[in-house]
Short mmCIF file of C-alpha atoms and ligand atoms in Angstrom, two decimals:
data_model
loop_
_atom_site.label_atom_id
_atom_site.label_comp_id
_atom_site.label_asym_id
_atom_site.label_seq_id
_atom_site.Cartn_x
_atom_site.Cartn_y
_atom_site.Cartn_z
CA MET A 335 75.84 87.17 -163.96
CA CYS A 336 75.76 88.02 -160.23
CA THR A 337 77.19 91.33 -159.07
CA CYS A 338 79.40 91.18 -156.03
CA LEU A 339 80.46 93.83 -153.56
CA ALA A 340 83.41 92.97 -151.33
CA VAL A 341 83.80 94.99 -148.15
CA VAL A 342 87.29 94.78 -146.65
CA LEU A 343 87.48 95.76 -142.98
CA ALA A 344 90.75 97.44 -142.18
CA ALA A 345 89.92 99.95 -139.46
CA GLY A 346 91.56 97.93 -136.68
CA GLU A 347 93.89 99.89 -134.42
CA GLY A 348 96.79 97.50 -134.82
CA THR A 349 98.30 98.77 -131.56
CA ARG A 350 100.18 95.52 -130.97
CA MET A 351 102.27 96.16 -134.07
CA LYS A 352 103.80 99.18 -132.26
CA SER A 353 104.20 100.90 -135.59
CA ARG A 354 103.64 104.25 -137.24
CA LEU A 355 102.47 102.35 -140.29
CA PRO A 356 98.81 101.22 -140.29
CA LYS A 357 98.76 97.49 -139.60
CA VAL A 358 97.22 96.57 -142.96
CA LEU A 359 100.08 98.27 -144.80
CA HIS A 360 102.72 95.97 -143.36
CA PRO A 361 103.96 93.83 -146.26
CA ILE A 362 104.00 90.11 -146.80
CA GLY A 363 106.05 89.03 -149.81
CA HIS A 364 106.62 92.76 -150.52
CA LEU A 365 102.87 93.42 -150.82
CA PRO A 366 100.85 95.26 -148.12
CA MET A 367 98.49 92.79 -146.45
CA VAL A 368 95.38 94.76 -147.44
CA ALA A 369 96.50 94.50 -151.08
CA HIS A 370 96.61 90.70 -150.76
CA VAL A 371 92.97 90.78 -149.67
CA VAL A 372 91.89 93.25 -152.34
CA ARG A 373 93.56 91.16 -155.06
CA ALA A 374 91.84 88.00 -153.81
CA ALA A 375 88.48 89.80 -153.90
CA ARG A 376 89.15 90.88 -157.47
CA ALA A 377 90.25 87.40 -158.47
CA ALA A 378 87.00 86.03 -156.99
CA GLY A 379 85.06 88.27 -159.34
CA ALA A 380 84.06 91.14 -157.04
CA ASP A 381 82.74 93.92 -159.26
CA ARG A 382 83.08 96.53 -156.56
CA ILE A 383 85.37 96.72 -153.57
CA ALA A 384 84.87 98.95 -150.56
CA VAL A 385 87.64 99.26 -148.00
CA VAL A 386 86.86 100.52 -144.50
CA VAL A 387 89.75 102.29 -142.79
CA GLY A 388 90.27 104.08 -139.48
CA PRO A 389 90.44 107.88 -139.27
CA ASP A 390 94.24 107.90 -138.95
CA HIS A 391 95.00 105.43 -141.72
CA ALA A 392 96.82 107.64 -144.18
CA GLY A 393 98.24 105.85 -147.18
CA VAL A 394 95.84 102.91 -147.24
CA ASP A 395 93.78 104.54 -150.00
CA THR A 396 96.82 104.90 -152.28
CA VAL A 397 97.73 101.24 -151.86
CA VAL A 398 94.14 100.15 -152.45
CA ALA A 399 93.91 102.34 -155.57
CA ARG A 400 97.07 100.75 -156.98
CA HIS A 401 95.59 97.25 -156.81
CA ALA A 402 91.92 98.02 -157.37
CA PRO A 403 91.60 101.43 -159.08
CA SER A 404 87.82 101.53 -158.82
CA ALA A 405 87.63 100.58 -155.12
CA SER A 406 86.04 103.04 -152.73
CA VAL A 407 87.56 103.84 -149.35
CA HIS A 408 85.34 104.62 -146.35
CA VAL A 409 86.35 105.94 -142.95
CA GLN A 410 84.96 104.39 -139.78
CA GLN A 411 85.34 107.29 -137.38
CA GLU A 412 84.80 105.28 -134.19
CA ARG A 413 85.74 101.66 -133.77
CA ARG A 414 82.44 100.18 -132.61
CA GLY A 415 82.59 96.65 -133.97
CA THR A 416 82.64 94.67 -137.19
CA ALA A 417 78.98 95.29 -138.16
CA HIS A 418 79.43 99.00 -137.49
CA ALA A 419 82.53 98.88 -139.70
CA VAL A 420 80.62 97.31 -142.60
CA LEU A 421 77.97 100.02 -142.27
CA ALA A 422 80.69 102.65 -142.65
CA ALA A 423 80.57 101.56 -146.31
CA ARG A 424 76.83 102.27 -146.41
CA ALA A 425 77.17 104.34 -149.59
CA ALA A 426 78.52 101.28 -151.40
CA LEU A 427 75.90 98.97 -149.83
CA GLU A 428 73.05 101.25 -150.89
CA GLU A 429 74.08 100.91 -154.52
CA GLY A 430 72.94 97.30 -154.21
CA CYS A 431 74.50 93.98 -155.28
CA ASP A 432 73.60 90.32 -155.57
CA ASP A 433 76.31 89.14 -153.18
CA LEU A 434 78.01 90.97 -150.34
CA VAL A 435 81.28 89.48 -149.10
CA VAL A 436 82.94 90.78 -145.93
CA ILE A 437 86.64 90.03 -145.49
CA PHE A 438 89.08 91.21 -142.82
CA GLY A 439 92.00 93.29 -144.04
CA ASP A 440 94.49 91.54 -141.76
CA THR A 441 93.92 88.00 -143.07
CA PRO A 442 96.09 88.10 -146.20
CA PHE A 443 95.77 84.46 -147.26
CA VAL A 444 92.08 84.41 -148.04
CA SER A 445 91.83 82.76 -151.43
CA ALA A 446 89.69 83.67 -154.39
CA GLY A 447 88.55 80.02 -154.46
CA THR A 448 87.05 80.26 -150.97
CA VAL A 449 85.21 83.47 -151.76
CA SER A 450 83.82 81.87 -154.93
CA ARG A 451 82.77 78.77 -152.97
CA MET A 452 80.86 80.93 -150.50
CA ARG A 453 79.16 82.88 -153.29
CA ALA A 454 78.08 79.61 -154.86
CA ARG A 455 76.20 78.76 -151.64
CA LEU A 456 74.29 82.04 -151.90
CA VAL A 457 73.27 81.14 -155.43
CA GLU A 458 72.02 77.80 -154.07
CA GLY A 459 69.72 79.60 -151.64
CA ALA A 460 71.60 80.48 -148.46
CA ALA A 461 71.06 84.01 -147.12
CA VAL A 462 74.28 84.05 -145.11
CA VAL A 463 77.41 81.88 -145.46
CA VAL A 464 80.24 81.93 -142.93
CA GLY A 465 83.80 80.67 -143.41
CA GLY A 466 84.47 78.34 -140.49
CA MET A 467 87.79 76.84 -139.42
CA VAL A 468 89.23 74.59 -136.74
CA PRO A 469 92.23 76.42 -135.26
CA ALA A 470 94.81 74.71 -133.06
CA ASP A 471 93.77 77.03 -130.21
CA PRO A 472 90.22 78.41 -130.45
CA THR A 473 90.68 80.97 -127.65
CA GLY A 474 89.38 84.38 -128.70
CA TYR A 475 87.45 83.24 -131.76
CA GLY A 476 83.69 83.24 -132.27
CA ARG A 477 82.26 79.67 -132.04
CA LEU A 478 79.92 78.38 -134.73
CA ILE A 479 76.77 76.77 -133.37
CA VAL A 480 75.58 74.38 -136.09
CA GLU A 481 72.48 72.14 -135.95
CA ASN A 482 71.66 69.78 -138.80
CA GLY A 483 73.64 71.78 -141.31
CA GLN A 484 72.06 75.08 -140.30
CA LEU A 485 74.36 77.63 -138.69
CA ARG A 486 72.21 78.88 -135.78
CA ALA A 487 74.47 81.49 -134.21
CA ILE A 488 78.02 82.67 -133.70
CA ARG A 489 78.96 83.16 -130.11
CA GLU A 490 81.94 85.42 -129.48
CA HIS A 491 84.48 83.92 -127.09
CA LYS A 492 83.83 86.57 -124.44
CA ASP A 493 80.07 85.91 -124.55
CA ALA A 494 80.24 82.11 -124.78
CA SER A 495 79.29 79.58 -122.09
CA GLU A 496 81.70 76.82 -121.06
CA ALA A 497 79.80 74.35 -123.25
CA GLU A 498 79.98 76.70 -126.24
CA ARG A 499 83.68 77.31 -125.70
CA ALA A 500 84.22 73.55 -126.14
CA ILE A 501 83.12 73.89 -129.79
CA ARG A 502 86.13 73.56 -132.09
CA LEU A 503 84.60 75.06 -135.25
CA CYS A 504 85.29 78.80 -135.19
CA ASN A 505 84.49 81.84 -137.26
CA GLY A 506 87.35 82.49 -139.67
CA GLY A 507 86.04 85.99 -140.34
CA ILE A 508 84.79 85.76 -143.94
CA MET A 509 81.07 86.16 -144.44
CA ALA A 510 78.93 86.21 -147.57
CA LEU A 511 75.42 87.68 -147.46
CA ARG A 512 72.67 87.94 -150.02
CA GLY A 513 72.76 91.48 -151.29
CA ASP A 514 69.01 92.06 -151.04
CA ARG A 515 68.99 91.09 -147.34
CA ALA A 516 72.34 92.46 -146.24
CA LEU A 517 71.54 96.04 -145.33
CA ALA A 518 68.43 95.11 -143.32
CA LEU A 519 70.35 92.40 -141.45
CA LEU A 520 73.21 94.76 -140.62
CA GLU A 521 70.85 97.47 -139.41
CA ALA A 522 69.09 95.00 -137.11
CA ILE A 523 72.31 94.26 -135.20
CA GLY A 524 72.55 95.71 -131.68
CA CYS A 525 75.39 96.04 -129.20
CA ASP A 526 74.11 94.22 -126.14
CA ASN A 527 77.11 91.98 -125.48
CA ALA A 528 80.26 91.62 -123.39
CA GLN A 529 82.20 94.12 -125.49
CA GLY A 530 79.37 96.58 -126.19
CA GLU A 531 80.19 96.28 -129.90
CA PHE A 532 78.07 95.84 -133.01
CA TYR A 533 79.04 92.28 -133.94
CA LEU A 534 78.78 91.32 -137.60
CA THR A 535 78.45 87.75 -136.36
CA ASP A 536 75.00 88.57 -134.94
CA ALA A 537 73.71 88.65 -138.53
CA VAL A 538 73.59 84.85 -138.23
CA ALA A 539 71.10 84.68 -135.35
CA ILE A 540 68.98 87.43 -136.90
CA ALA A 541 68.80 85.66 -140.26
CA ASN A 542 67.83 82.48 -138.39
CA ALA A 543 65.00 84.31 -136.60
CA GLU A 544 63.73 85.36 -140.02
CA GLY A 545 63.70 81.73 -141.11
CA ALA A 546 66.51 82.12 -143.63
CA ARG A 547 69.04 79.47 -144.60
CA VAL A 548 72.43 80.09 -142.95
CA GLU A 549 75.42 77.85 -143.59
CA ALA A 550 79.04 77.42 -142.61
CA ILE A 551 81.67 76.05 -144.92
CA GLU A 552 84.96 74.81 -143.54
CA ILE A 553 88.14 76.42 -144.75
CA ASP A 554 91.76 75.79 -143.90
CA ALA A 555 92.73 77.66 -140.70
CA GLU A 556 95.92 78.83 -142.44
CA GLU A 557 93.81 80.72 -144.96
CA VAL A 558 92.35 82.98 -142.30
CA PHE A 559 95.52 83.37 -140.30
CA GLY A 560 95.20 86.85 -138.81
CA ILE A 561 98.01 89.27 -138.03
CA ASN A 562 98.01 91.36 -134.88
CA ASP A 563 101.68 91.60 -133.91
CA ARG A 564 105.15 91.34 -135.42
CA LEU A 565 105.46 87.69 -134.42
CA GLN A 566 102.36 86.84 -136.44
CA LEU A 567 103.66 89.03 -139.26
CA ALA A 568 106.83 86.94 -139.35
CA GLU A 569 104.77 83.74 -139.23
CA ALA A 570 102.65 85.01 -142.13
CA GLU A 571 105.80 85.75 -144.12
CA ARG A 572 107.02 82.22 -143.42
CA LEU A 573 103.70 80.74 -144.58
CA PHE A 574 103.76 82.92 -147.68
CA GLN A 575 107.31 81.89 -148.58
CA ASP A 576 106.57 78.20 -148.02
CA ARG A 577 103.62 78.42 -150.40
CA ARG A 578 105.61 80.26 -153.04
CA ARG A 579 108.45 77.74 -152.88
CA VAL A 580 106.02 74.89 -153.39
CA ALA A 581 104.37 76.78 -156.28
CA ALA A 582 107.76 77.52 -157.87
CA MET A 583 108.75 73.85 -157.80
CA ALA A 584 105.31 72.75 -159.00
CA GLY A 585 105.77 75.16 -161.91
CA GLY A 586 109.00 73.51 -163.01
CA ALA A 587 111.78 75.35 -161.18
CA THR A 588 114.54 73.58 -159.24
CA LEU A 589 115.26 75.12 -155.85
CA LEU A 590 118.47 73.62 -154.52
CA SER A 591 117.67 74.66 -150.97
CA PRO A 592 114.05 75.89 -151.00
CA GLU A 593 114.02 77.20 -147.44
CA THR A 594 116.76 79.73 -148.33
CA VAL A 595 115.03 81.23 -151.38
CA PHE A 596 112.70 84.19 -150.79
CA PHE A 597 110.11 85.35 -153.30
CA ALA A 598 107.98 88.46 -153.79
CA TYR A 599 104.25 88.25 -154.45
CA ASP A 600 104.77 88.84 -158.18
CA THR A 601 107.92 86.81 -158.93
CA GLU A 602 107.48 85.02 -162.26
CA LEU A 603 109.56 81.94 -163.05
CA GLY A 604 109.71 79.96 -166.27
CA ARG A 605 110.43 76.26 -166.52
CA ASP A 606 113.78 74.63 -165.86
CA VAL A 607 114.97 77.62 -163.89
CA THR A 608 117.55 76.58 -161.31
CA ILE A 609 117.88 78.68 -158.19
CA GLY A 610 120.83 78.13 -155.87
CA GLN A 611 121.02 78.68 -152.15
CA ASN A 612 120.30 82.04 -150.50
CA VAL A 613 118.64 83.94 -153.29
CA VAL A 614 116.29 86.86 -152.54
CA PHE A 615 113.72 88.22 -155.00
CA GLY A 616 112.32 91.71 -154.53
CA PRO A 617 109.21 92.81 -156.43
CA GLY A 618 108.93 92.97 -160.21
CA VAL A 619 111.11 90.05 -161.31
CA ALA A 620 110.38 87.86 -164.34
CA VAL A 621 112.68 84.93 -165.12
CA ASP A 622 112.39 83.03 -168.39
CA ASP A 623 112.99 79.33 -169.08
CA GLY A 624 116.34 77.73 -168.47
CA VAL A 625 117.89 80.52 -166.41
CA GLU A 626 120.41 79.61 -163.73
CA ILE A 627 120.59 81.78 -160.65
CA ARG A 628 123.58 80.78 -158.59
CA PRO A 629 123.81 81.24 -154.82
CA PHE A 630 123.65 84.54 -152.92
CA CYS A 631 121.93 86.83 -155.40
CA HIS A 632 119.60 89.76 -154.69
CA ILE A 633 117.26 90.51 -157.60
CA GLU A 634 114.50 93.11 -157.90
CA GLY A 635 112.71 94.83 -160.78
CA ALA A 636 114.57 92.70 -163.31
CA ARG A 637 113.81 90.73 -166.44
CA ILE A 638 116.05 87.73 -167.15
CA ARG A 639 115.75 86.03 -170.52
CA SER A 640 116.24 82.36 -171.29
CA GLY A 641 119.54 80.69 -170.66
CA ALA A 642 121.09 83.58 -168.75
CA VAL A 643 123.37 82.81 -165.80
CA VAL A 644 123.36 85.10 -162.80
CA GLY A 645 125.70 85.01 -159.80
CA PRO A 646 126.96 83.80 -157.49
CA PHE A 647 126.81 87.04 -155.49
CA ALA A 648 125.16 89.23 -158.12
CA ARG A 649 122.80 92.12 -157.53
CA LEU A 650 120.20 93.06 -160.13
CA ARG A 651 118.38 96.29 -159.40
CA PRO A 652 115.25 97.82 -160.97
CA GLY A 653 115.44 98.17 -164.74
CA ALA A 654 118.01 95.40 -165.22
CA GLU A 655 117.18 93.48 -168.40
CA LEU A 656 119.36 90.54 -169.28
CA GLY A 657 119.03 89.08 -172.75
CA SER A 658 119.24 85.40 -173.49
CA GLY A 659 122.51 83.73 -172.62
CA VAL A 660 123.84 86.77 -170.74
CA HIS A 661 126.25 86.06 -167.90
CA VAL A 662 126.41 88.32 -164.86
CA GLY A 663 128.92 86.99 -162.38
CA ASN A 664 130.18 87.55 -158.88
CA PHE A 665 130.11 90.96 -157.23
CA CYS A 666 128.43 92.63 -160.18
CA GLU A 667 125.62 95.17 -159.86
CA ILE A 668 123.30 95.96 -162.77
CA LYS A 669 120.80 98.84 -162.54
CA ASN A 670 118.51 100.30 -165.21
CA ALA A 671 120.56 98.67 -167.93
CA VAL A 672 119.84 96.44 -170.90
CA LEU A 673 122.36 93.71 -171.69
CA ASP A 674 121.76 92.19 -175.10
CA GLU A 675 122.03 88.52 -175.94
CA GLY A 676 125.27 86.83 -174.96
CA ALA A 677 126.86 89.84 -173.25
CA LYS A 678 129.18 88.95 -170.36
CA VAL A 679 129.75 90.95 -167.20
CA ASN A 680 131.48 88.49 -165.00
CA HIS A 681 133.44 90.07 -162.19
CA LEU A 682 133.34 93.06 -159.81
CA THR A 683 131.49 95.46 -162.09
CA TYR A 684 128.84 98.18 -161.89
CA ILE A 685 126.67 98.75 -164.95
CA GLY A 686 124.09 101.49 -164.36
CA ASP A 687 121.96 103.50 -166.83
CA ALA A 688 123.48 101.70 -169.77
CA HIS A 689 122.97 99.57 -172.84
CA VAL A 690 125.47 96.82 -173.57
CA GLY A 691 125.30 95.28 -177.06
CA ALA A 692 125.18 91.60 -177.94
CA ARG A 693 128.21 89.43 -177.15
CA THR A 694 130.18 92.32 -175.67
CA ASN A 695 132.59 91.33 -172.92
CA VAL A 696 132.92 93.65 -169.97
CA GLY A 697 136.13 93.05 -168.05
CA ALA A 698 136.60 92.80 -164.30
CA GLY A 699 136.30 95.97 -162.31
CA THR A 700 134.56 98.02 -165.00
CA ILE A 701 132.43 100.89 -163.73
CA THR A 702 129.90 103.05 -165.54
CA CYS A 703 130.34 106.42 -163.84
CA ASN A 704 126.69 107.34 -164.32
CA TYR A 705 126.24 110.01 -161.65
CA ASP A 706 127.82 113.43 -161.59
CA GLY A 707 126.47 114.27 -158.16
CA VAL A 708 123.32 115.87 -159.60
CA HIS A 709 122.20 113.95 -162.70
CA LYS A 710 122.35 110.39 -164.03
CA HIS A 711 123.84 109.84 -167.50
CA HIS A 712 123.68 107.03 -170.04
CA THR A 713 126.47 104.77 -171.28
CA GLU A 714 126.01 103.17 -174.69
CA ILE A 715 128.17 100.20 -175.62
CA GLY A 716 127.80 98.49 -179.00
CA ALA A 717 127.85 94.82 -179.91
CA ASN A 718 130.98 92.62 -179.91
CA ALA A 719 132.95 95.23 -178.01
CA PHE A 720 135.68 94.44 -175.49
CA ILE A 721 135.93 96.55 -172.38
CA GLY A 722 139.29 95.94 -170.67
CA SER A 723 139.48 95.35 -166.96
CA ASN A 724 139.26 98.27 -164.59
CA THR A 725 137.76 100.66 -167.11
CA ALA A 726 135.85 103.71 -165.91
CA LEU A 727 133.25 104.79 -168.49
CA VAL A 728 132.39 108.38 -167.63
CA ALA A 729 128.83 108.93 -168.84
CA PRO A 730 127.42 110.24 -171.07
CA VAL A 731 129.65 108.24 -173.36
CA THR A 732 129.33 105.88 -176.34
CA VAL A 733 131.54 102.95 -177.32
CA GLY A 734 130.91 101.67 -180.85
CA ASP A 735 130.44 98.11 -182.12
CA GLY A 736 133.55 95.96 -181.95
CA ALA A 737 135.64 98.64 -180.22
CA TYR A 738 138.38 97.76 -177.72
CA ILE A 739 139.06 99.65 -174.53
CA ALA A 740 142.49 99.13 -173.03
CA SER A 741 142.34 97.99 -169.44
CA GLY A 742 142.68 100.65 -166.81
CA SER A 743 141.24 103.35 -169.05
CA VAL A 744 139.14 106.28 -167.98
CA ILE A 745 136.92 106.86 -171.01
CA THR A 746 135.49 110.37 -171.22
CA ASP A 747 135.13 110.70 -175.01
CA ASP A 748 133.11 108.59 -177.43
CA VAL A 749 134.93 105.67 -179.06
CA GLU A 750 134.03 104.87 -182.65
CA ALA A 751 133.24 101.38 -183.89
CA GLY A 752 136.25 99.13 -184.34
CA ALA A 753 138.68 101.54 -182.63
CA LEU A 754 141.09 100.90 -179.74
CA ALA A 755 140.88 103.49 -177.01
CA LEU A 756 143.56 103.96 -174.36
CA GLY A 757 142.84 106.41 -171.60
CA ARG A 758 145.54 105.80 -169.03
CA ALA A 759 148.96 107.07 -168.09
CA ARG A 760 151.84 105.59 -170.08
CA GLN A 761 153.95 103.16 -168.05
CA VAL A 762 157.40 104.40 -167.04
CA VAL A 763 160.18 101.90 -166.15
CA LYS A 764 163.33 103.16 -164.42
CA PRO A 765 166.11 100.49 -164.54
CA GLY A 766 168.24 100.17 -161.41
CA TRP A 767 166.03 102.60 -159.48
CA ALA A 768 165.46 100.27 -156.52
CA GLU A 769 169.15 99.61 -155.83
CA ALA A 770 169.97 103.28 -156.07
CA LYS A 771 167.30 104.17 -153.52
CA SER A 772 168.09 101.48 -151.00
CA PRO A 773 171.21 99.36 -151.70
CA LYS A 774 170.62 96.91 -148.82
CA ARG A 775 167.39 95.61 -150.38
CA ALA A 776 168.96 94.66 -153.69
C1 LIG B 1297 86.35 88.55 -135.19
C2 LIG B 1297 84.99 87.85 -135.17
C3 LIG B 1297 85.18 86.45 -134.59
C4 LIG B 1297 86.18 85.68 -135.43
C5 LIG B 1297 87.49 86.44 -135.53
C6 LIG B 1297 88.36 85.78 -136.55
C7 LIG B 1297 83.25 89.54 -134.86
C8 LIG B 1297 82.35 90.21 -133.91
N1 LIG B 1297 84.08 88.63 -134.36
O1 LIG B 1297 86.77 88.72 -133.85
O2 LIG B 1297 83.94 85.76 -134.60
O3 LIG B 1297 86.40 84.39 -134.86
O4 LIG B 1297 87.27 87.79 -135.96
O5 LIG B 1297 89.62 86.41 -136.61
O6 LIG B 1297 83.20 89.85 -136.05
N2 LIG B 1297 87.33 96.07 -137.51
C9 LIG B 1297 87.02 97.31 -137.97
N3 LIG B 1297 86.29 98.13 -137.18
C10 LIG B 1297 85.84 97.77 -135.96
C11 LIG B 1297 86.17 96.49 -135.49
C12 LIG B 1297 86.90 95.65 -136.29
O7 LIG B 1297 87.40 97.68 -139.08
O8 LIG B 1297 85.17 98.56 -135.32
C13 LIG B 1297 88.11 95.17 -138.37
C14 LIG B 1297 89.52 94.89 -137.84
O9 LIG B 1297 90.45 95.77 -138.49
C15 LIG B 1297 89.76 93.47 -138.32
C16 LIG B 1297 88.37 92.86 -138.34
O10 LIG B 1297 87.47 93.93 -138.40
O11 LIG B 1297 90.29 93.44 -139.63
C17 LIG B 1297 88.09 91.97 -137.14
O12 LIG B 1297 88.15 92.71 -135.94
P1 LIG B 1297 88.76 92.14 -134.62
O13 LIG B 1297 88.66 93.15 -133.57
O14 LIG B 1297 90.09 91.53 -134.89
O15 LIG B 1297 87.73 90.97 -134.30
P2 LIG B 1297 87.98 89.69 -133.40
O16 LIG B 1297 87.73 90.03 -132.00
O17 LIG B 1297 89.26 89.06 -133.76
MG1 LIG B 1298 91.01 89.67 -134.80
#
């Protein structure tokens, strides 16, 4: 088994984002871009991950730790080029590894498959492997100079001759190096170039001078799409959503209007799920087989069991758990609440911090009054209960199995199983009142 160290470079200034947030923390599909890269490195079998950040990149370490708890974070104090950045993780490099993989933190679509493919070339005898691509516009990229299958050098755009600039194959930014050669190669890199930077790409020419095998593999340009500004961030989000829609349909979901459905990085869909138009998934959603999500729903942090029907116009917030066959209809909001099998909450209702038993029907306009201005309280509703329309359930409160609540009630006391509770003013009818008040109207 080969050991692999992945170094993720994320010390870029990101000034074109015009943001207080470090560039690599901007999300795509609700996941910070650096976390996309870290997860790909893990999926490709990296045993250790080292992330290089800038001195003012607060918060990156917390995000990295969430997705790769054993990753180390290193600070590059001065931004002096990509090779200099890798050497900021010297402590990790000195521990040794079979394969070193360098990935940029602002290219979120790098796939585990590509990293594995590059590592395989190292096993076959290459000392350095570079991920090449053919972008629509090569301006700004390093050009790959290949002769008879050997990658001779990478020439940065600013240092390249006219003839070299005509080369279409460019450096995508991923590089794999043999672990036993990596540190020596990196230390041999100088900064005599147009930008006065220590270029990681110079490792190629140095390895060539040592007679080592250096190769380029071609990868899809989309995979190394880099993000420098908000326009590219939006483009990356578009690419991400397109991929997720295709994956959802390939997995057996029907999307009635795919371009209007938006997923998070971790959305899980079963088979025969139907998703209507204009549905947005936030993070943490799992949808089981046969669920129907009708148009205009916003769903995050929710579990939806088989055969449930949600929407149109429903909002499921974190902690919503819908059992099988549950119906949640229009203008209903469910938060931190478990609805057991077959429960129905169909119109204009808020259920928060609650448990609703199986087959219970919650009438239109019902509200769980869960917040007293300071604390949240729980509402417990049993199975087969009937909550009349426009009921206010003032938590903490319990309604037993099979109980009935008269519509318009404000329920402040517990209701035992099988009881009818009325908590509203008695109706008063005054015959002839209207004529007496205003004779002309009668
Ligand atoms: C780099 C490559 C170029 C390639 C292109 C692909 C080099 C010298 N050039 O150029 O061949 O075609 O990417 O997108 O490697 N970074 C640091 N510290 C630094 C400098 C950079 O952490 O001191 C990080 C940045 O955050 C970024 C990555 O390294 O994630 C690449 O740096 P960037 O300045 O974007 O390099 P390019 O000029 O785009
Ligand atoms: Mg760049």
